[in-house]
Amino acid sequence: QVQLVESGGGLVQAGGSLRLSCAASGGTFSTYTMGWFRQIPGKEREFVATISWSVGITYYGDSVKGRFTISRDDAKNTVYLQMNSLKPEDTAVYYCAASRMKYATGPGSFGSWGQGTQVTVSS
């Protein structure tokens, strides 16, 4: 199983930007589809974005389309989430995840998870 460590979370004002990073180790990063999910207390984990291995096909949740961009650097074993035009409703713990399924989007398809990084957007 690949190990994942997120970084880059923090406090930002509405309309601002943040870039999250997720560093992977212990596996062949280029063979994993990578995803970002988020969760607030008392609610289910929400799909944010995924990027497939090989061709790098991306999928986004409806609430972040046009504002967030997922990318990966296989040479650095890292996946990124660029978040622009942030809104208070984007406040959550953001989790990085890895899947062997090429076009995975549901959290149940991801077998490896990071510890999460807090993103707080103030109004």
Backbone as JSON Lines, residues from 0, in Angstrom:
{"i":0,"aa":"Q","n":[0.83,-1.18,0.0],"ca":[0.0,0.0,0.0],"c":[0.88,1.24,0.0]}
{"i":1,"aa":"V","n":[0.48,2.22,-0.76],"ca":[1.21,3.47,-0.8],"c":[0.86,4.3,0.42]}
{"i":2,"aa":"Q","n":[1.85,5.03,0.96],"ca":[1.61,5.93,2.08],"c":[1.51,7.36,1.54]}
{"i":3,"aa":"L","n":[0.58,8.12,2.13],"ca":[0.28,9.45,1.62],"c":[0.36,10.48,2.73]}
{"i":4,"aa":"V","n":[0.96,11.65,2.43],"ca":[1.06,12.73,3.39],"c":[0.66,14.03,2.71]}
{"i":5,"aa":"E","n":[-0.41,14.65,3.23],"ca":[-0.89,15.91,2.67],"c":[-0.21,17.09,3.35]}
{"i":6,"aa":"S","n":[-0.17,18.2,2.63],"ca":[0.33,19.45,3.19],"c":[-0.29,20.6,2.42]}
{"i":7,"aa":"G","n":[-0.16,21.81,2.99],"ca":[-0.62,22.99,2.28],"c":[-1.93,23.59,2.76]}
{"i":8,"aa":"G","n":[-2.57,22.94,3.71],"ca":[-3.81,23.49,4.24],"c":[-3.54,24.73,5.07]}
{"i":9,"aa":"G","n":[-4.62,25.42,5.44],"ca":[-4.48,26.61,6.27],"c":[-5.73,27.45,6.25]}
{"i":10,"aa":"L","n":[-5.56,28.68,6.7],"ca":[-6.66,29.64,6.77],"c":[-6.5,30.65,5.64]}
{"i":11,"aa":"V","n":[-7.59,30.89,4.91],"ca":[-7.56,31.83,3.8],"c":[-8.88,32.56,3.74]}
{"i":12,"aa":"Q","n":[-8.87,33.78,3.24],"ca":[-10.1,34.54,3.09],"c":[-10.86,34.1,1.86]}
{"i":13,"aa":"A","n":[-12.15,34.29,1.88],"ca":[-12.98,33.98,0.73],"c":[-12.44,34.71,-0.51]}
{"i":14,"aa":"G","n":[-12.41,33.98,-1.62],"ca":[-11.87,34.52,-2.86],"c":[-10.4,34.23,-3.06]}
{"i":15,"aa":"G","n":[-9.76,33.75,-2.02],"ca":[-8.33,33.46,-2.09],"c":[-8.04,32.09,-2.67]}
{"i":16,"aa":"S","n":[-6.76,31.73,-2.63],"ca":[-6.3,30.47,-3.22],"c":[-5.39,29.72,-2.26]}
{"i":17,"aa":"L","n":[-5.38,28.41,-2.42],"ca":[-4.46,27.53,-1.72],"c":[-4.08,26.41,-2.66]}
{"i":18,"aa":"R","n":[-2.89,25.85,-2.45],"ca":[-2.49,24.66,-3.2],"c":[-2.13,23.56,-2.2]}
{"i":19,"aa":"L","n":[-2.84,22.49,-2.29],"ca":[-2.55,21.31,-1.47],"c":[-1.61,20.39,-2.22]}
{"i":20,"aa":"S","n":[-0.75,19.74,-1.46],"ca":[0.16,18.74,-2.02],"c":[-0.03,17.43,-1.27]}
{"i":21,"aa":"C","n":[0.24,16.35,-1.96],"ca":[0.16,15.02,-1.35],"c":[1.36,14.22,-1.87]}
{"i":22,"aa":"A","n":[2.27,13.91,-0.96],"ca":[3.46,13.16,-1.31],"c":[3.23,11.68,-1.02]}
{"i":23,"aa":"A","n":[3.58,10.84,-1.99],"ca":[3.38,9.4,-1.87],"c":[4.71,8.68,-1.72]}
{"i":24,"aa":"S","n":[4.67,7.58,-0.98],"ca":[5.86,6.74,-0.83],"c":[5.43,5.3,-0.65]}
{"i":25,"aa":"G","n":[6.35,4.39,-0.93],"ca":[6.09,2.98,-0.67],"c":[5.35,2.25,-1.76]}
{"i":26,"aa":"G","n":[5.16,2.87,-2.9],"ca":[4.47,2.22,-4.0],"c":[4.89,2.83,-5.32]}
{"i":27,"aa":"T","n":[4.41,2.26,-6.41],"ca":[4.7,2.81,-7.74],"c":[3.65,3.85,-8.06]}
{"i":28,"aa":"F","n":[3.97,5.1,-7.75],"ca":[3.0,6.19,-7.81],"c":[2.32,6.28,-9.17]}
{"i":29,"aa":"S","n":[3.07,6.08,-10.22],"ca":[2.53,6.27,-11.57],"c":[1.47,5.25,-11.95]}
{"i":30,"aa":"T","n":[1.26,4.24,-11.14],"ca":[0.25,3.22,-11.43],"c":[-1.01,3.41,-10.59]}
{"i":31,"aa":"Y","n":[-1.09,4.5,-9.86],"ca":[-2.26,4.78,-9.03],"c":[-3.07,5.95,-9.6]}
{"i":32,"aa":"T","n":[-4.37,5.81,-9.58],"ca":[-5.25,6.97,-9.73],"c":[-5.28,7.68,-8.39]}
{"i":33,"aa":"M","n":[-5.14,9.0,-8.44],"ca":[-5.08,9.79,-7.21],"c":[-6.32,10.66,-7.08]}
{"i":34,"aa":"G","n":[-6.77,10.83,-5.86],"ca":[-7.97,11.6,-5.65],"c":[-7.87,12.51,-4.45]}
{"i":35,"aa":"W","n":[-8.72,13.5,-4.43],"ca":[-8.91,14.38,-3.28],"c":[-10.37,14.3,-2.85]}
{"i":36,"aa":"F","n":[-10.56,14.18,-1.56],"ca":[-11.89,14.18,-0.95],"c":[-11.87,15.17,0.19]}
{"i":37,"aa":"R","n":[-13.04,15.56,0.66],"ca":[-13.1,16.44,1.81],"c":[-14.25,16.03,2.71]}
{"i":38,"aa":"Q","n":[-14.12,16.42,3.97],"ca":[-15.13,16.01,4.95],"c":[-15.23,17.05,6.04]}
{"i":39,"aa":"I","n":[-16.47,17.34,6.44],"ca":[-16.71,18.16,7.61],"c":[-17.38,17.29,8.66]}
{"i":40,"aa":"P","n":[-17.24,17.62,9.93],"ca":[-17.78,16.76,10.99],"c":[-19.27,16.5,10.81]}
{"i":41,"aa":"G","n":[-19.64,15.24,10.94],"ca":[-21.05,14.88,10.87],"c":[-21.57,14.64,9.48]}
{"i":42,"aa":"K","n":[-20.71,14.82,8.46],"ca":[-21.14,14.61,7.09],"c":[-20.27,13.56,6.42]}
{"i":43,"aa":"E","n":[-20.8,13.0,5.32],"ca":[-20.06,12.0,4.59],"c":[-18.9,12.63,3.84]}
{"i":44,"aa":"R","n":[-17.91,11.79,3.55],"ca":[-16.77,12.26,2.78],"c":[-17.24,12.6,1.36]}
{"i":45,"aa":"E","n":[-16.83,13.76,0.88],"ca":[-17.29,14.28,-0.4],"c":[-16.19,14.19,-1.46]}
{"i":46,"aa":"F","n":[-16.55,13.72,-2.63],"ca":[-15.62,13.65,-3.74],"c":[-15.28,15.05,-4.23]}
{"i":47,"aa":"V","n":[-13.99,15.32,-4.41],"ca":[-13.53,16.62,-4.91],"c":[-12.98,16.48,-6.33]}
{"i":48,"aa":"A","n":[-11.97,15.62,-6.5],"ca":[-11.34,15.48,-7.82],"c":[-10.51,14.21,-7.86]}
{"i":49,"aa":"T","n":[-10.35,13.67,-9.06],"ca":[-9.43,12.56,-9.27],"c":[-8.65,12.79,-10.55]}
{"i":50,"aa":"I","n":[-7.5,12.14,-10.63],"ca":[-6.68,12.15,-11.84],"c":[-6.17,10.74,-12.05]}
{"i":51,"aa":"S","n":[-6.4,10.2,-13.23],"ca":[-6.06,8.8,-13.48],"c":[-4.58,8.63,-13.74]}
{"i":52,"aa":"W","n":[-4.12,7.39,-13.55],"ca":[-2.73,7.1,-13.94],"c":[-2.66,7.01,-15.46]}
{"i":53,"aa":"S","n":[-1.47,7.09,-15.97],"ca":[-1.16,7.02,-17.4],"c":[-1.62,8.28,-18.15]}
{"i":54,"aa":"V","n":[-2.87,8.36,-18.58],"ca":[-3.29,9.47,-19.44],"c":[-3.72,10.71,-18.67]}
{"i":55,"aa":"G","n":[-3.86,10.6,-17.35],"ca":[-4.16,11.76,-16.54],"c":[-5.54,12.36,-16.75]}
{"i":56,"aa":"I","n":[-6.54,11.51,-16.98],"ca":[-7.91,12.0,-17.12],"c":[-8.4,12.49,-15.76]}
{"i":57,"aa":"T","n":[-9.05,13.65,-15.76],"ca":[-9.5,14.27,-14.51],"c":[-11.02,14.3,-14.42]}
{"i":58,"aa":"Y","n":[-11.5,14.18,-13.19],"ca":[-12.92,14.32,-12.87],"c":[-13.02,15.27,-11.69]}
{"i":59,"aa":"Y","n":[-14.12,16.04,-11.65],"ca":[-14.32,16.99,-10.56],"c":[-15.73,16.89,-10.02]}
{"i":60,"aa":"G","n":[-15.85,17.15,-8.72],"ca":[-17.16,17.28,-8.13],"c":[-17.84,18.55,-8.62]}
{"i":61,"aa":"D","n":[-19.15,18.54,-8.68],"ca":[-19.89,19.68,-9.22],"c":[-19.61,20.97,-8.45]}
{"i":62,"aa":"S","n":[-19.39,20.87,-7.16],"ca":[-19.22,22.06,-6.34],"c":[-17.87,22.74,-6.54]}
{"i":63,"aa":"V","n":[-16.93,22.07,-7.19],"ca":[-15.6,22.65,-7.36],"c":[-15.2,22.86,-8.81]}
{"i":64,"aa":"K","n":[-16.02,22.4,-9.75],"ca":[-15.7,22.55,-11.17],"c":[-15.47,24.01,-11.53]}
{"i":65,"aa":"G","n":[-14.4,24.24,-12.28],"ca":[-14.07,25.6,-12.7],"c":[-13.27,26.38,-11.69]}
{"i":66,"aa":"R","n":[-13.14,25.87,-10.46],"ca":[-12.38,26.58,-9.42],"c":[-11.15,25.78,-8.96]}
{"i":67,"aa":"F","n":[-11.26,24.47,-8.94],"ca":[-10.17,23.62,-8.47],"c":[-9.54,22.9,-9.66]}
{"i":68,"aa":"T","n":[-8.24,22.64,-9.55],"ca":[-7.52,21.88,-10.57],"c":[-6.63,20.84,-9.91]}
{"i":69,"aa":"I","n":[-6.8,19.59,-10.33],"ca":[-5.94,18.51,-9.83],"c":[-4.86,18.24,-10.87]}
{"i":70,"aa":"S","n":[-3.66,17.98,-10.38],"ca":[-2.56,17.65,-11.27],"c":[-1.62,16.68,-10.55]}
{"i":71,"aa":"R","n":[-0.73,16.07,-11.3],"ca":[0.22,15.13,-10.7],"c":[1.57,15.27,-11.35]}
{"i":72,"aa":"D","n":[2.6,14.98,-10.57],"ca":[3.96,14.95,-11.06],"c":[4.52,13.58,-10.68]}
{"i":73,"aa":"D","n":[4.53,12.67,-11.63],"ca":[4.96,11.32,-11.32],"c":[6.44,11.24,-10.98]}
{"i":74,"aa":"A","n":[7.23,12.18,-11.48],"ca":[8.65,12.19,-11.15],"c":[8.88,12.55,-9.68]}
{"i":75,"aa":"K","n":[7.94,13.29,-9.1],"ca":[8.06,13.7,-7.7],"c":[7.12,12.9,-6.79]}
{"i":76,"aa":"N","n":[6.39,11.94,-7.36],"ca":[5.45,11.15,-6.57],"c":[4.47,12.03,-5.79]}
{"i":77,"aa":"T","n":[3.98,13.06,-6.45],"ca":[3.15,14.05,-5.78],"c":[1.92,14.39,-6.61]}
{"i":78,"aa":"V","n":[0.81,14.56,-5.91],"ca":[-0.41,15.06,-6.55],"c":[-0.77,16.38,-5.89]}
{"i":79,"aa":"Y","n":[-1.32,17.28,-6.68],"ca":[-1.64,18.63,-6.2],"c":[-3.12,18.92,-6.37]}
{"i":80,"aa":"L","n":[-3.6,19.85,-5.57],"ca":[-4.94,20.39,-5.75],"c":[-4.84,21.9,-5.64]}
{"i":81,"aa":"Q","n":[-4.94,22.58,-6.77],"ca":[-4.96,24.03,-6.79],"c":[-6.39,24.5,-6.58]}
{"i":82,"aa":"M","n":[-6.59,25.28,-5.55],"ca":[-7.94,25.73,-5.19],"c":[-8.01,27.24,-5.32]}
{"i":83,"aa":"N","n":[-8.83,27.72,-6.22],"ca":[-9.01,29.15,-6.46],"c":[-10.43,29.56,-6.14]}
{"i":84,"aa":"S","n":[-10.63,30.85,-5.99],"ca":[-11.96,31.4,-5.71],"c":[-12.62,30.65,-4.55]}
{"i":85,"aa":"L","n":[-11.88,30.49,-3.49],"ca":[-12.37,29.7,-2.36],"c":[-13.57,30.36,-1.69]}
{"i":86,"aa":"K","n":[-14.46,29.51,-1.21],"ca":[-15.69,29.95,-0.55],"c":[-15.72,29.38,0.87]}
{"i":87,"aa":"P","n":[-16.45,30.01,1.77],"ca":[-16.56,29.46,3.13],"c":[-17.04,28.01,3.14]}
{"i":88,"aa":"E","n":[-17.88,27.64,2.21],"ca":[-18.38,26.26,2.16],"c":[-17.33,25.25,1.7]}
{"i":89,"aa":"D","n":[-16.16,25.73,1.3],"ca":[-15.05,24.82,0.99],"c":[-14.3,24.4,2.26]}
{"i":90,"aa":"T","n":[-14.65,24.99,3.39],"ca":[-14.0,24.65,4.65],"c":[-14.24,23.17,4.99]}
{"i":91,"aa":"A","n":[-13.15,22.44,5.19],"ca":[-13.23,21.01,5.46],"c":[-11.84,20.46,5.71]}
{"i":92,"aa":"V","n":[-11.77,19.22,6.12],"ca":[-10.51,18.48,6.12],"c":[-10.4,17.82,4.75]}
{"i":93,"aa":"Y","n":[-9.29,18.05,4.09],"ca":[-9.07,17.52,2.75],"c":[-8.14,16.31,2.83]}
{"i":94,"aa":"Y","n":[-8.57,15.23,2.19],"ca":[-7.84,13.97,2.2],"c":[-7.37,13.61,0.81]}
{"i":95,"aa":"C","n":[-6.16,13.12,0.74],"ca":[-5.59,12.55,-0.47],"c":[-5.8,11.04,-0.43]}
{"i":96,"aa":"A","n":[-6.05,10.42,-1.58],"ca":[-6.28,8.99,-1.62],"c":[-5.73,8.4,-2.91]}
{"i":97,"aa":"A","n":[-5.44,7.11,-2.86],"ca":[-4.88,6.4,-4.01],"c":[-5.71,5.16,-4.32]}
{"i":98,"aa":"S","n":[-5.89,4.9,-5.61],"ca":[-6.68,3.76,-6.05],"c":[-5.98,3.03,-7.18]}
{"i":99,"aa":"R","n":[-6.18,1.71,-7.21],"ca":[-5.67,0.91,-8.33],"c":[-6.63,0.94,-9.51]}
{"i":100,"aa":"M","n":[-7.86,1.42,-9.28],"ca":[-8.86,1.47,-10.35],"c":[-8.62,2.74,-11.17]}
{"i":101,"aa":"K","n":[-8.51,2.59,-12.47],"ca":[-8.08,3.7,-13.31],"c":[-9.04,4.88,-13.28]}
{"i":102,"aa":"Y","n":[-10.34,4.61,-13.25],"ca":[-11.32,5.7,-13.31],"c":[-12.15,5.77,-12.02]}
{"i":103,"aa":"A","n":[-11.5,5.5,-10.92],"ca":[-12.18,5.53,-9.63],"c":[-12.6,6.95,-9.27]}
{"i":104,"aa":"T","n":[-13.79,7.06,-8.66],"ca":[-14.24,8.33,-8.13],"c":[-14.88,8.18,-6.74]}
{"i":105,"aa":"G","n":[-15.45,7.06,-6.44],"ca":[-16.07,6.86,-5.14],"c":[-15.06,6.54,-4.07]}
{"i":106,"aa":"P","n":[-15.28,7.02,-2.85],"ca":[-14.29,6.76,-1.78],"c":[-14.06,5.29,-1.51]}
{"i":107,"aa":"G","n":[-15.03,4.46,-1.75],"ca":[-14.85,3.03,-1.53],"c":[-13.88,2.38,-2.48]}
{"i":108,"aa":"S","n":[-13.53,3.07,-3.55],"ca":[-12.59,2.54,-4.54],"c":[-11.14,2.88,-4.22]}
{"i":109,"aa":"F","n":[-10.94,3.63,-3.16],"ca":[-9.6,4.08,-2.79],"c":[-9.14,3.32,-1.56]}
{"i":110,"aa":"G","n":[-8.0,2.67,-1.67],"ca":[-7.52,1.83,-0.59],"c":[-6.5,2.48,0.32]}
{"i":111,"aa":"S","n":[-5.9,3.58,-0.1],"ca":[-4.9,4.27,0.71],"c":[-5.33,5.71,0.91]}
{"i":112,"aa":"W","n":[-5.16,6.18,2.15],"ca":[-5.6,7.52,2.52],"c":[-4.52,8.22,3.34]}
{"i":113,"aa":"G","n":[-4.44,9.54,3.15],"ca":[-3.59,10.34,4.01],"c":[-4.3,10.71,5.29]}
{"i":114,"aa":"Q","n":[-3.62,11.47,6.14],"ca":[-4.18,11.83,7.43],"c":[-5.08,13.06,7.36]}
{"i":115,"aa":"G","n":[-5.04,13.77,6.26],"ca":[-5.89,14.93,6.07],"c":[-5.2,16.24,6.43]}
{"i":116,"aa":"T","n":[-5.64,17.31,5.78],"ca":[-5.15,18.65,6.08],"c":[-6.34,19.6,6.12]}
{"i":117,"aa":"Q","n":[-6.36,20.46,7.14],"ca":[-7.49,21.35,7.35],"c":[-7.41,22.56,6.44]}
{"i":118,"aa":"V","n":[-8.51,22.87,5.78],"ca":[-8.65,24.09,5.01],"c":[-9.81,24.87,5.61]}
{"i":119,"aa":"T","n":[-9.55,26.11,5.98],"ca":[-10.58,26.97,6.55],"c":[-10.66,28.25,5.73]}
{"i":120,"aa":"V","n":[-11.86,28.54,5.24],"ca":[-12.08,29.73,4.43],"c":[-12.98,30.69,5.21]}
{"i":121,"aa":"S","n":[-12.47,31.85,5.5],"ca":[-13.22,32.83,6.28],"c":[-13.97,33.77,5.35]}
{"i":122,"aa":"S","n":[-15.13,34.22,5.83],"ca":[-15.96,35.1,4.99],"c":[-15.61,36.56,5.23]}
